[in-house]
PDB file of C-alpha atoms in Angstrom:
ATOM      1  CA  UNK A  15      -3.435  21.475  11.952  1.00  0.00           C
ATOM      2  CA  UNK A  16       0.011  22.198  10.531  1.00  0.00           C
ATOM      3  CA  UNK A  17       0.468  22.512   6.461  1.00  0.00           C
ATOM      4  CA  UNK A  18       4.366  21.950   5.106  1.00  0.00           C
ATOM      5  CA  UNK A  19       4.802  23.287   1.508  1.00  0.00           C
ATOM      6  CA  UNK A  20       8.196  22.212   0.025  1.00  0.00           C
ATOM      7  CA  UNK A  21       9.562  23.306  -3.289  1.00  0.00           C
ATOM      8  CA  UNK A  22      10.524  22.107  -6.008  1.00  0.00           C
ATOM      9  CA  UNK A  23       9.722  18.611  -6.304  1.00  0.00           C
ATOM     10  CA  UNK A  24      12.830  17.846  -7.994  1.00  0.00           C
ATOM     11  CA  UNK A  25      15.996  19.824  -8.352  1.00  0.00           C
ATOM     12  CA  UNK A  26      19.431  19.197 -10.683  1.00  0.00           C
ATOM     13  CA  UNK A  27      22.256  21.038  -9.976  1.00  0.00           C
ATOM     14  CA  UNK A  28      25.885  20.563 -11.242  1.00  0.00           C
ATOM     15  CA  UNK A  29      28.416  18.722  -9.281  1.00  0.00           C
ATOM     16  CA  UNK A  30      30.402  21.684  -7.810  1.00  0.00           C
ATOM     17  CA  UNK A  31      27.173  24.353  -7.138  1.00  0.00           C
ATOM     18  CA  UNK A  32      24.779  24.960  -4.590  1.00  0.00           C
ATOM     19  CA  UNK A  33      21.141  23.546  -4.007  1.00  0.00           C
ATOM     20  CA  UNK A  34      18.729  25.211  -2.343  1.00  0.00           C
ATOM     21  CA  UNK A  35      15.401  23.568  -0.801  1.00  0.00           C
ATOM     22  CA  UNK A  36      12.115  25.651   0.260  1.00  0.00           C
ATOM     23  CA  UNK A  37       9.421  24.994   2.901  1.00  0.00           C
ATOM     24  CA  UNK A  38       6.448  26.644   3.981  1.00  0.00           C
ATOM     25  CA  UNK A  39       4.580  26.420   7.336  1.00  0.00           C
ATOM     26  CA  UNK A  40       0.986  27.346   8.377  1.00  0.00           C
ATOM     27  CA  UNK A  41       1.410  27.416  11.992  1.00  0.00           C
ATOM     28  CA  UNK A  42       2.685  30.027  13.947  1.00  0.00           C
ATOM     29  CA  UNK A  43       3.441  27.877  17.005  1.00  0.00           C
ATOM     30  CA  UNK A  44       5.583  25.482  15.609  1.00  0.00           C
ATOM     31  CA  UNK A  45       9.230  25.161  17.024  1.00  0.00           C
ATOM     32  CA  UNK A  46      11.062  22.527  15.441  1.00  0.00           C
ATOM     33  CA  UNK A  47      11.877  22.224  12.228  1.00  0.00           C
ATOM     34  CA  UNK A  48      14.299  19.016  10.782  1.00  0.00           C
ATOM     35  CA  UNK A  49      15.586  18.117   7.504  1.00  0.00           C
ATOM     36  CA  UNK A  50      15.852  14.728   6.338  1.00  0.00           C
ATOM     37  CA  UNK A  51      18.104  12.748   3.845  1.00  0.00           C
ATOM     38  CA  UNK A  52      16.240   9.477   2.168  1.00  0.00           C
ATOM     39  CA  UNK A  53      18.529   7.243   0.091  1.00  0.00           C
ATOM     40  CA  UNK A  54      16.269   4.275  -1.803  1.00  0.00           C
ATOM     41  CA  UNK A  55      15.653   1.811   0.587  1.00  0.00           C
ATOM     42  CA  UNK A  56      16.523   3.616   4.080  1.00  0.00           C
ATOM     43  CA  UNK A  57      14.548   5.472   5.934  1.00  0.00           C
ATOM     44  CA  UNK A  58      15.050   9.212   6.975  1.00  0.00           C
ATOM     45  CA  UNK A  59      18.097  10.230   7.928  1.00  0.00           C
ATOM     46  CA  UNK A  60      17.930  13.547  10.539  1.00  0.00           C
ATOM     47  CA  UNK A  61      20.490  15.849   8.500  1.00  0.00           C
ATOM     48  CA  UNK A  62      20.264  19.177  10.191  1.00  0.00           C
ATOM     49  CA  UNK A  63      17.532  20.508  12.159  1.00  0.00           C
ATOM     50  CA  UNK A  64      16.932  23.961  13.987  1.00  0.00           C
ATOM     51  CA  UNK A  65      14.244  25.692  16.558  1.00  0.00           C
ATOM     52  CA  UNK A  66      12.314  28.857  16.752  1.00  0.00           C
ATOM     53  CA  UNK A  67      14.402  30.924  18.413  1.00  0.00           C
ATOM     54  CA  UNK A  68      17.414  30.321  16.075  1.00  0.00           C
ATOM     55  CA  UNK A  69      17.645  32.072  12.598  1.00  0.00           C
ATOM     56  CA  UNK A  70      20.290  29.930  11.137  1.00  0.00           C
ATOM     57  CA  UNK A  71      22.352  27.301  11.483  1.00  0.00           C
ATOM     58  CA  UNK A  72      25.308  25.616   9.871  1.00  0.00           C
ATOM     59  CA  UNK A  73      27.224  22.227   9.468  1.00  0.00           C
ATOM     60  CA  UNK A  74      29.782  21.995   7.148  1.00  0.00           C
ATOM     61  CA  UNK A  75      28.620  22.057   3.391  1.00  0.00           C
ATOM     62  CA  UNK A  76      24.775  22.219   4.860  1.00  0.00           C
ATOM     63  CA  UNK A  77      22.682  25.136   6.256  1.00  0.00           C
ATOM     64  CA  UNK A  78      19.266  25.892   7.325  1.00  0.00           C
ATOM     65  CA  UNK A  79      17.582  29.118   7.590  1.00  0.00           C
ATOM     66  CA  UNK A  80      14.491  30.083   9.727  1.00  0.00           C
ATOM     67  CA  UNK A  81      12.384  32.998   8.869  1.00  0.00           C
ATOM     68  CA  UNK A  82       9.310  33.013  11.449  1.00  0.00           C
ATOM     69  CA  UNK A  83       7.667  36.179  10.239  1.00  0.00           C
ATOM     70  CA  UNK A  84       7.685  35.048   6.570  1.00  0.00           C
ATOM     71  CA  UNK A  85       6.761  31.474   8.066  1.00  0.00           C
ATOM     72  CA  UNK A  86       9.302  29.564   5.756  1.00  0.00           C
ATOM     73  CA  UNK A  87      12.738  27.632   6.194  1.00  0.00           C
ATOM     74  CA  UNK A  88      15.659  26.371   3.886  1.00  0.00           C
ATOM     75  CA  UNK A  89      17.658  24.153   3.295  1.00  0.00           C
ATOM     76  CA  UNK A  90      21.144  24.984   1.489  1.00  0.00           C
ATOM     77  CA  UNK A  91      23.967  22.640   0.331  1.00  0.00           C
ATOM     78  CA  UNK A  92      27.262  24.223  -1.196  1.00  0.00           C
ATOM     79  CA  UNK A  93      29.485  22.047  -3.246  1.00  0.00           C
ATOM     80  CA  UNK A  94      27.119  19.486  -3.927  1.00  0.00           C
ATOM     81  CA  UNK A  95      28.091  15.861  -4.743  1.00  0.00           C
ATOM     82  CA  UNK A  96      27.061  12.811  -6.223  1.00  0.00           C
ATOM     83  CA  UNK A  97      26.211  11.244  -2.587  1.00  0.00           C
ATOM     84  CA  UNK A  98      24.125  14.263  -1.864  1.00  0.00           C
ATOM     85  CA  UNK A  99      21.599  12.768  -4.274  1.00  0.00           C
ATOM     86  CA  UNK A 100      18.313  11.584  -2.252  1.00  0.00           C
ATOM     87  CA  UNK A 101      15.307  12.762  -1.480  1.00  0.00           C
ATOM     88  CA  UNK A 102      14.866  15.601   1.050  1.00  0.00           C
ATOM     89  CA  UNK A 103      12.335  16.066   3.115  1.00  0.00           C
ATOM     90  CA  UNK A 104      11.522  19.019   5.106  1.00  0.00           C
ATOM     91  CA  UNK A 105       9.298  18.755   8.239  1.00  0.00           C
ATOM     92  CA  UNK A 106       7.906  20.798  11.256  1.00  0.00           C
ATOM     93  CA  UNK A 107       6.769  20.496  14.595  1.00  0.00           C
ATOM     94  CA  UNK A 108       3.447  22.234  16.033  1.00  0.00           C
ATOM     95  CA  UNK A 109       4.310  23.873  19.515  1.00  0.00           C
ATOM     96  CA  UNK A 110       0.773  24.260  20.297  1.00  0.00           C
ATOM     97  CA  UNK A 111      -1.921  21.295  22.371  1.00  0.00           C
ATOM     98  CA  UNK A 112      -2.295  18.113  20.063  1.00  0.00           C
ATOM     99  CA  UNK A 113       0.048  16.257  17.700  1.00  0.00           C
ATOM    100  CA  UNK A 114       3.660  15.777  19.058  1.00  0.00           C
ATOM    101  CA  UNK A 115       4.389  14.208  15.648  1.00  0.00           C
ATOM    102  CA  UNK A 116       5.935  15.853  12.893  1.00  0.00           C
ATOM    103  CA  UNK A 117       4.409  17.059   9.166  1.00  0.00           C
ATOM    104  CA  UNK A 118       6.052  16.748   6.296  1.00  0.00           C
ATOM    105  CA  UNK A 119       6.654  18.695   2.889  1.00  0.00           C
ATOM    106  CA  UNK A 120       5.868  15.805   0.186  1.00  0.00           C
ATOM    107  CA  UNK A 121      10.028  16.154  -0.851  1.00  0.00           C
ATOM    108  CA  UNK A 122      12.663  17.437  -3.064  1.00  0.00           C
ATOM    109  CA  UNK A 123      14.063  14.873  -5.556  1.00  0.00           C
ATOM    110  CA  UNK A 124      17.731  16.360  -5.561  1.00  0.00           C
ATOM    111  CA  UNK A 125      19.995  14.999  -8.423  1.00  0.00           C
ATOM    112  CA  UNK A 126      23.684  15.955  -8.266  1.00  0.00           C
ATOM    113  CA  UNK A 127      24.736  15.654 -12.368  1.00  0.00           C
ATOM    114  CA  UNK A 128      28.592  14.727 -12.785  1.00  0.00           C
TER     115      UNK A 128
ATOM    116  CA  UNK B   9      21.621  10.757  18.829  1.00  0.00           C
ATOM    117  CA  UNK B  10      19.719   7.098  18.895  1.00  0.00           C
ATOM    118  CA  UNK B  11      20.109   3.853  17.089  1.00  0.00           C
ATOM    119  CA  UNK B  12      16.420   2.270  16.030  1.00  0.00           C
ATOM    120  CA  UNK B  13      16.255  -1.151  15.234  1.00  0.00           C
ATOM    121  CA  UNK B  14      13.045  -2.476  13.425  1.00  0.00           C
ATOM    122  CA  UNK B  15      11.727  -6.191  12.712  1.00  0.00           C
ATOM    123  CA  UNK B  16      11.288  -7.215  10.302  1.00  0.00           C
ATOM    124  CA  UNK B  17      13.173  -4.564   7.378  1.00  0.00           C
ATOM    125  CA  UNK B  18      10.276  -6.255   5.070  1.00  0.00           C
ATOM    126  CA  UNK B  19       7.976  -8.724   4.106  1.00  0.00           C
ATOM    127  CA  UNK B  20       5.299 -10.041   2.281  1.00  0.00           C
ATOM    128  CA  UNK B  21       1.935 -10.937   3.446  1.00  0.00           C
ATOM    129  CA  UNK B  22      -1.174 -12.432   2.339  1.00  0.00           C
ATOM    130  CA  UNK B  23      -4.688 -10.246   2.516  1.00  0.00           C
ATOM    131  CA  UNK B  24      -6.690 -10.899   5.728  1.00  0.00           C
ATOM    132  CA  UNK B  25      -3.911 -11.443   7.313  1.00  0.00           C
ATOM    133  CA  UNK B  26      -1.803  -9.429  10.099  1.00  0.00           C
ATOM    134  CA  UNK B  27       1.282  -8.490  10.544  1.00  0.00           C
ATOM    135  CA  UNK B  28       3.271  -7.289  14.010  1.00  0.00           C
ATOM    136  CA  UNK B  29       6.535  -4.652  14.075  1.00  0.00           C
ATOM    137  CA  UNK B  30       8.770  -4.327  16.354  1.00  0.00           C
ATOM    138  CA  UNK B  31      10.578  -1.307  17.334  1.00  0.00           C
ATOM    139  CA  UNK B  32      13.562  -1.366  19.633  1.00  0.00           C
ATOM    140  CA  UNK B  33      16.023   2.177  20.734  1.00  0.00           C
ATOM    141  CA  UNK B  34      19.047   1.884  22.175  1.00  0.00           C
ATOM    142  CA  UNK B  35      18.479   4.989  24.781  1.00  0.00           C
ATOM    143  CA  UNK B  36      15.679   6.472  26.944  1.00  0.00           C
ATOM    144  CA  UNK B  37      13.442   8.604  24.766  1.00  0.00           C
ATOM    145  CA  UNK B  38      10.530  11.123  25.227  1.00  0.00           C
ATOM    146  CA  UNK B  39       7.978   9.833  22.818  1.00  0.00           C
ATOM    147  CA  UNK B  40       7.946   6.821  20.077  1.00  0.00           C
ATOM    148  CA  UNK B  41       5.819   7.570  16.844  1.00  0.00           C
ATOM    149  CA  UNK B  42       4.639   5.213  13.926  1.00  0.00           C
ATOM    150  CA  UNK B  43       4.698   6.745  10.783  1.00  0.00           C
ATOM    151  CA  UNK B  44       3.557   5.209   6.901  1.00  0.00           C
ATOM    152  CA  UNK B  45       5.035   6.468   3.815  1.00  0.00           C
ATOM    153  CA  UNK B  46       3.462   4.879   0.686  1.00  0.00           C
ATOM    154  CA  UNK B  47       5.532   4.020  -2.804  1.00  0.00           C
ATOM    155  CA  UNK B  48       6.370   7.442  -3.752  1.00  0.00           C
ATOM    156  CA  UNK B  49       5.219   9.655  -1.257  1.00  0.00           C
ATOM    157  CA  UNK B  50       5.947  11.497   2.151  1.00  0.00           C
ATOM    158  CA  UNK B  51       5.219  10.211   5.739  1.00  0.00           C
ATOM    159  CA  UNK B  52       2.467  10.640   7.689  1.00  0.00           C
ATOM    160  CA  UNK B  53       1.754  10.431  11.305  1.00  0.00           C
ATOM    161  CA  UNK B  54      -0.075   7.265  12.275  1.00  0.00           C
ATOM    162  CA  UNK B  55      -0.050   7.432  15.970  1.00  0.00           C
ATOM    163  CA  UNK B  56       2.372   8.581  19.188  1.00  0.00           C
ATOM    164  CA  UNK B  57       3.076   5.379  21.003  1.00  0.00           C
ATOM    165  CA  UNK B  58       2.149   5.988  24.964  1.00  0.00           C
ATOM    166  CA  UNK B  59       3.771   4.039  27.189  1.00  0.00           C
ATOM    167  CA  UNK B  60       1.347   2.001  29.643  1.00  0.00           C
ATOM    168  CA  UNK B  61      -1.515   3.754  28.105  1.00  0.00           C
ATOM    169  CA  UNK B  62      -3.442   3.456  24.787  1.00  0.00           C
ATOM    170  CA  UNK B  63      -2.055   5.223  22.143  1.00  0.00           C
ATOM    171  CA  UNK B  64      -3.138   8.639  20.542  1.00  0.00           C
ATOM    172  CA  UNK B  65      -4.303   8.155  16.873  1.00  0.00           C
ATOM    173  CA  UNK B  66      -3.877  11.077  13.760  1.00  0.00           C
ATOM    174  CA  UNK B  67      -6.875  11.343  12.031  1.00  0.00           C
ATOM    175  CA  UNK B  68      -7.939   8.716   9.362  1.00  0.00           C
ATOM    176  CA  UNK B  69      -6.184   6.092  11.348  1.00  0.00           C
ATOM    177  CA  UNK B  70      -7.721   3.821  14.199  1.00  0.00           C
ATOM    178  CA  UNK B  71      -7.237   1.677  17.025  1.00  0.00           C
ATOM    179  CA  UNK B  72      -8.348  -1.774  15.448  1.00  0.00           C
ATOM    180  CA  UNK B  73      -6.658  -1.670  12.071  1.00  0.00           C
ATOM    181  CA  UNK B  74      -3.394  -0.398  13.803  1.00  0.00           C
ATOM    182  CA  UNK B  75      -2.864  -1.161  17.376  1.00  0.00           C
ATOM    183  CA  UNK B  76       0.301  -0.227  19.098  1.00  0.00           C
ATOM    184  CA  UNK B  77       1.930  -1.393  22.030  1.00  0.00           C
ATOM    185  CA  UNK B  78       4.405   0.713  24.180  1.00  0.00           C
ATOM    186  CA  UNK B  79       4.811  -1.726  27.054  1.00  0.00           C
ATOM    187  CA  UNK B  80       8.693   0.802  28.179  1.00  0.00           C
ATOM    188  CA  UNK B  81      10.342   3.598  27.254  1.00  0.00           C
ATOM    189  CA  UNK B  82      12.445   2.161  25.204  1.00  0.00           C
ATOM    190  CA  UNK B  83      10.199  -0.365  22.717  1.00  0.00           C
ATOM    191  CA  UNK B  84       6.526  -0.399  20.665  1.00  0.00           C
ATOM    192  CA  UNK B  85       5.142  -2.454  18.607  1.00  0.00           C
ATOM    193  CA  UNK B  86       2.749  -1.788  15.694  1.00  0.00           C
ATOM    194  CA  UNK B  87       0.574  -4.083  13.943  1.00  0.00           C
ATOM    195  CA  UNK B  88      -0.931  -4.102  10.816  1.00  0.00           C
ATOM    196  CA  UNK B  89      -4.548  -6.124  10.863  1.00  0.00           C
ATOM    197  CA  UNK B  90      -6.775  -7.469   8.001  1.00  0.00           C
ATOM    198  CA  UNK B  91      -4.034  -6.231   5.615  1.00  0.00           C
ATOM    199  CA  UNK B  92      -5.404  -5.578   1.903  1.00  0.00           C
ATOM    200  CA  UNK B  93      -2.757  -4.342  -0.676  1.00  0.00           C
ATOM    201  CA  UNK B  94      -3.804  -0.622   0.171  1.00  0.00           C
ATOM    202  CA  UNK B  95      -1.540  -1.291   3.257  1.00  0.00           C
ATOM    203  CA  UNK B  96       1.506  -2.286   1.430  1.00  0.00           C
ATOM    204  CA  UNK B  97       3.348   0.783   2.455  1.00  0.00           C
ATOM    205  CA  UNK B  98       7.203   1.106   4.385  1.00  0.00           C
ATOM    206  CA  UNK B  99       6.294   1.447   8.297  1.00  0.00           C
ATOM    207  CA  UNK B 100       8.809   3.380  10.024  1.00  0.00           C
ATOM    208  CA  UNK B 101       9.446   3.584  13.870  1.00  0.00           C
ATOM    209  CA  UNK B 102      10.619   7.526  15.083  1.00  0.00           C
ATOM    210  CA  UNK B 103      11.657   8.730  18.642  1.00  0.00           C
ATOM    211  CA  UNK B 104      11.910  12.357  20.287  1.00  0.00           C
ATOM    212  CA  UNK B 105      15.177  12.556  22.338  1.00  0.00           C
ATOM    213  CA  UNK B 106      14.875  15.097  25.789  1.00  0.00           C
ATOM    214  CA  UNK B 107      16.962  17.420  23.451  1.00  0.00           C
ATOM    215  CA  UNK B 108      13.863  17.210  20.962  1.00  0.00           C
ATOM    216  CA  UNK B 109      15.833  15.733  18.492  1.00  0.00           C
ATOM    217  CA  UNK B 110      13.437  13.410  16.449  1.00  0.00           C
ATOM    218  CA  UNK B 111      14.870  10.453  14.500  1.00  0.00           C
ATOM    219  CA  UNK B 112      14.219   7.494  12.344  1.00  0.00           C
ATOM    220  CA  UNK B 113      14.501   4.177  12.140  1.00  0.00           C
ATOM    221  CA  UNK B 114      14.985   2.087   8.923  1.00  0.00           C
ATOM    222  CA  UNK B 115      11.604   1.059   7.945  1.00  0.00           C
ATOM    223  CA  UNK B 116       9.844  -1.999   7.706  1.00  0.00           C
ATOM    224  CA  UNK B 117       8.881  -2.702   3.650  1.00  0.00           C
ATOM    225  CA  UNK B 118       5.646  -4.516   3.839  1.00  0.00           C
ATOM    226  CA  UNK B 119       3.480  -6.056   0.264  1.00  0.00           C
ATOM    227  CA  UNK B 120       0.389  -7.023   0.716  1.00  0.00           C
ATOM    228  CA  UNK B 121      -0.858  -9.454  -2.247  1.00  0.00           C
TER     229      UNK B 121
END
């Protein structure tokens, strides 16, 4: 089945820079691939996702990058601040016969410092 | 996008016993999943709801400590049997949108003592 690597576990960046997430995937024939934002005590909130036949893909202050050769994706934030601080998880989707479900990286522990 | 509703947001349960979520969406989806994430840790697939039909459990997970419900499109249930504090863990409801969008509902924060 699918394997998600994500690093690092936790990241601290200024208030003001960038932050930049990493995930690995194992299968070939995955096709979705979604970020999520966990604040303590929610669950995840869907913050930018983006398929296999897309390369990148932007939303304001947040980007994602797909590089299906390499089999890896990222997740970049410019001008952080404090309410970027959460947990982010990174997660993808096998295209392939079986699970429809998604599998996660274990998460980035981002801390925005004032 | 969607807007998941889950009951209860938390409780807390005595061993042996069992414990019933609901899950309600506001719009037609594709598929409903049923996810775990213990203190701490990431989530992990516990089973794709089917609607009218049993549903399809991820490996290490089985029918009768979790059965699920998916009696329409838009609502499942999941319950938790013969609950030991192993299970104490935030339950969280997730639907796939036509557009393959996948989303999350706000989790249901169970103890077990």
């Amino acid at each position: 089945g699918e394997n998600v690597e994500q690093h690092p576990s936790t990241l601290s960046v200024q208030e003001g820079d960038s932050a930049v997430i990493k995930c690995t995937y194992s299968d070939s024939a995955s096709n979705y691939f979604p970020w999520y934002k966990q604040e303590l005590g929610k669950g995840p909130q869907l913050i930018i996702d983006i398929r296999s036949n897309v390369g990148e893909k932007k939303d304001q202050r947040i980007a994602v990058t797909l590089n299906k050769t390499a089999k890896h994706f990222s997740l970049h934030i410019t001008e952080t601040q404090p309410e970027d601080s959460a947990v982010y998880f990174c997660a993808a989707r096998s295209g392939g016969g079986g699970a429809d479900g998604l599998t996660f990286g274990k998460g980035t522990h981002l801390i925005i410092q004032p | 996008s969607a807007v998941i509703s889950q009951k209860p947001s938390r409780d807390i349960c005595q061993r042996g016993t069992s414990l019933t979520i609901q899950c309600q969406v506001d719009s037609q989806v594709t598929m409903m999943f049923w996810y775990r994430q213990q203190p701490g840790q990431s989530l992990t697939l516990i089973a794709t709801a089917n609607q009218g039909s049993e549903a399809t459990y991820e490996s290490g997970f089985v029918i009768d400590k979790f059965p699920i419900s998916r009696p329409n499109l838009t609502f499942s249930t999941l319950t938790v049997s013969n609950m030991s504090p192993e299970d104490s863990s935030i339950y969280l409801c997730s639907v796939r949108l036509p557009t393959d969008t996948q989303y999350f509902g706000p989790g249901t924060r169970l103890t077990v003592l």
